[in-house]
C-alpha positions as a printed Julia matrix, in Angstrom:
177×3 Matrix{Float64}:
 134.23  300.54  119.65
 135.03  303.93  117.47
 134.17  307.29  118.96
 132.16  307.63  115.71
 129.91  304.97  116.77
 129.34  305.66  120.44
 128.14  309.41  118.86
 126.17  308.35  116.24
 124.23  305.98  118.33
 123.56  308.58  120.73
 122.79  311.24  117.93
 120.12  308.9   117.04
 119.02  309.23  120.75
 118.29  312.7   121.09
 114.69  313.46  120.7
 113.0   316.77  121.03
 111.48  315.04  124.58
 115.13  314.37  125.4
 116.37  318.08  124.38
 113.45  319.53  125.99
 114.43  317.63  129.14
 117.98  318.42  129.17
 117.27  322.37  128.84
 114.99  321.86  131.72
 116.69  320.49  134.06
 120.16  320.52  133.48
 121.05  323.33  135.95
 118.86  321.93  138.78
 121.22  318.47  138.32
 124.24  321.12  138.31
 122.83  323.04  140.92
 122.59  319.41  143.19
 125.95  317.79  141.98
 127.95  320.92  142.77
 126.22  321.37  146.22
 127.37  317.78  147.14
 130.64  317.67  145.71
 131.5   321.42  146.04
 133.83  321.2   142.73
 132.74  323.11  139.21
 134.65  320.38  137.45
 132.66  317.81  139.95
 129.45  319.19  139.16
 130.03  319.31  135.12
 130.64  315.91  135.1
 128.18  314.51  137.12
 125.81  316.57  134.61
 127.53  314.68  131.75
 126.91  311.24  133.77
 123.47  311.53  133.93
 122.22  312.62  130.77
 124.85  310.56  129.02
 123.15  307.59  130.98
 119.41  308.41  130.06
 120.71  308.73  126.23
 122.43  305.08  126.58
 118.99  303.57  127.83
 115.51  303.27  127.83
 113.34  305.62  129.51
 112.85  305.07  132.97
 109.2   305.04  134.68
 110.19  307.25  137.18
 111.25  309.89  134.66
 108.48  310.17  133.13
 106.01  309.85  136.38
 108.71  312.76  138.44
 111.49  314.09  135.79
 112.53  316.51  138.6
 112.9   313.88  141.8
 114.63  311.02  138.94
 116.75  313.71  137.94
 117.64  314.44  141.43
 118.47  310.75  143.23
 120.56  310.91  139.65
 122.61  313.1   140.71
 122.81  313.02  144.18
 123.91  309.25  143.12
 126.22  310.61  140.59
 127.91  313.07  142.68
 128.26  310.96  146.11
 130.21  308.54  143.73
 132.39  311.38  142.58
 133.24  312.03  146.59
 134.03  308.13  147.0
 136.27  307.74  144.26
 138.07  311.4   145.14
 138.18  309.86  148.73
 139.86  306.53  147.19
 142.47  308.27  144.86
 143.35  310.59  147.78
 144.09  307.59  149.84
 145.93  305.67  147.11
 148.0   308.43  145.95
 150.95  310.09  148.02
 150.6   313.21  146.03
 147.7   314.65  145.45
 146.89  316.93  142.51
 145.18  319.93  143.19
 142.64  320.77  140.88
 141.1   324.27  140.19
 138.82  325.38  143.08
 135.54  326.37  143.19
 134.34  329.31  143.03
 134.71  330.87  146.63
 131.06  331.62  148.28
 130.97  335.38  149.25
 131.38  335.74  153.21
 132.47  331.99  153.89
 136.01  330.99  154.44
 137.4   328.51  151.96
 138.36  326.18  155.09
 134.88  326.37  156.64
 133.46  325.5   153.15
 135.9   322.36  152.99
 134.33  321.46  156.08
 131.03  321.82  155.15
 131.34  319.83  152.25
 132.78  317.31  154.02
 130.51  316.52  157.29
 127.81  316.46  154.07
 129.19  313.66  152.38
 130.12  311.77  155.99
 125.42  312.16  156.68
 123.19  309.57  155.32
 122.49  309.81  152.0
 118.94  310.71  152.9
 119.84  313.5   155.3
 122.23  314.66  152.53
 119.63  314.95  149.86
 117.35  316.9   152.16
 119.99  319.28  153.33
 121.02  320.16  149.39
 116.95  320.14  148.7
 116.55  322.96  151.25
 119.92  324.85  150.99
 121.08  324.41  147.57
 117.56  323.96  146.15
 115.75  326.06  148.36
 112.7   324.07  148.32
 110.37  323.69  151.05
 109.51  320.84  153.42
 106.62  320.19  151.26
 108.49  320.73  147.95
 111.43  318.26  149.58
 108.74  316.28  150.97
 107.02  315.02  146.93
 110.44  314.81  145.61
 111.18  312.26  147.85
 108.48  310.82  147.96
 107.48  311.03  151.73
 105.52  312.72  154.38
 106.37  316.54  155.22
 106.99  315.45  158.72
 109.09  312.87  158.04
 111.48  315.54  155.99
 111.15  317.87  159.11
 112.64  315.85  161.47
 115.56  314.7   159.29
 115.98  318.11  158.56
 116.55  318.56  162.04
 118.78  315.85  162.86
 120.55  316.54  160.22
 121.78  319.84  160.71
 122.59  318.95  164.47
 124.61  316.09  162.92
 126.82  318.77  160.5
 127.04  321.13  163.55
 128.55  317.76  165.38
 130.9   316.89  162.61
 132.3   319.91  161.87
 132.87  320.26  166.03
 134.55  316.78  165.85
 136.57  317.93  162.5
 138.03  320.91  164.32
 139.15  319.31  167.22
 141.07  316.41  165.55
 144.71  317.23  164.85
């Protein structure tokens, strides 16, 4: 199939619902992919991914019940596949290329970030989503909560857990030789 095709069928896609949705919520789903995969390049193309996915199908329910939470498991879903494959390519190859890093967060070692990034994408993908929700996101248990779709309690005590998990991780990642 021609490139010319591929773009003119997804010309034909783009609606003013579909542009209006894109310039809505495109930095949220960058906002999410880069705090899972910790990589500009990551987080661009999970962006891509995603919206190149609603344009290739119908509309989904849940995008039009929740844009926001779809939007969200989308890329969380995108950009946990982005840390398997990196993990499988890394294992396959003997040399790895080294692509250009992300921007460095004021104050925080580029190690410690590694880390970070890491012990994330070792949690649940649950606990994950929750931990990017509040830290990334900023959102509230409540906020977390209705884009998950369950109970405010239910987010707090994950939430919890969760970052006693990381603090374990990154204790058991230090250690190792």
């Amino acid at each position: 199939m021609s490139t010319a095709f591929v773009l003119k069928g997804i010309q034909q896609n783009l609606t003013p619902e579909f542009e209006r949705l894109f310039r809505e919520h495109h930095a949220f789903v960058y906002r999410t992919a880069y705090g899972v995969t910790g990589r500009v390049e990551d987080a661009d193309d999970v962006v891509q991914t995603v919206f190149l996915r609603l344009l290739r199908r119908e509309t989904p329910p849940d995008l039009t019940r929740n844009p926001k939470a779809y939007l969200y498991r989308a890329a969380f879903n995108a950009a946990v596949s982005v840390l398997r494959s990196r993990r499988r390519h890394a294992l396959e190859s003997v040399e790895e290329v080294e692509s250009p890093a992300a921007p460095p967060i004021p104050g925080v070692d580029e190690d410690i970030r590694r880390e970070l990034y890491d012990a994330i994408a070792e949690l649940r993908p649950t606990a994950a989503q929750i931990l990017i929700l509040r830290y990334v996101h900023d959102y509230d248990l409540a906020e977390i909560a209705k884009t998950l779709g369950t109970t405010r309690g239910s987010v707090a005590v994950s939430l919890f857990r969760s970052r006693a998990s990381l603090k374990k991780k990154i204790r058991e990642m230090r250690t190792k030789p």
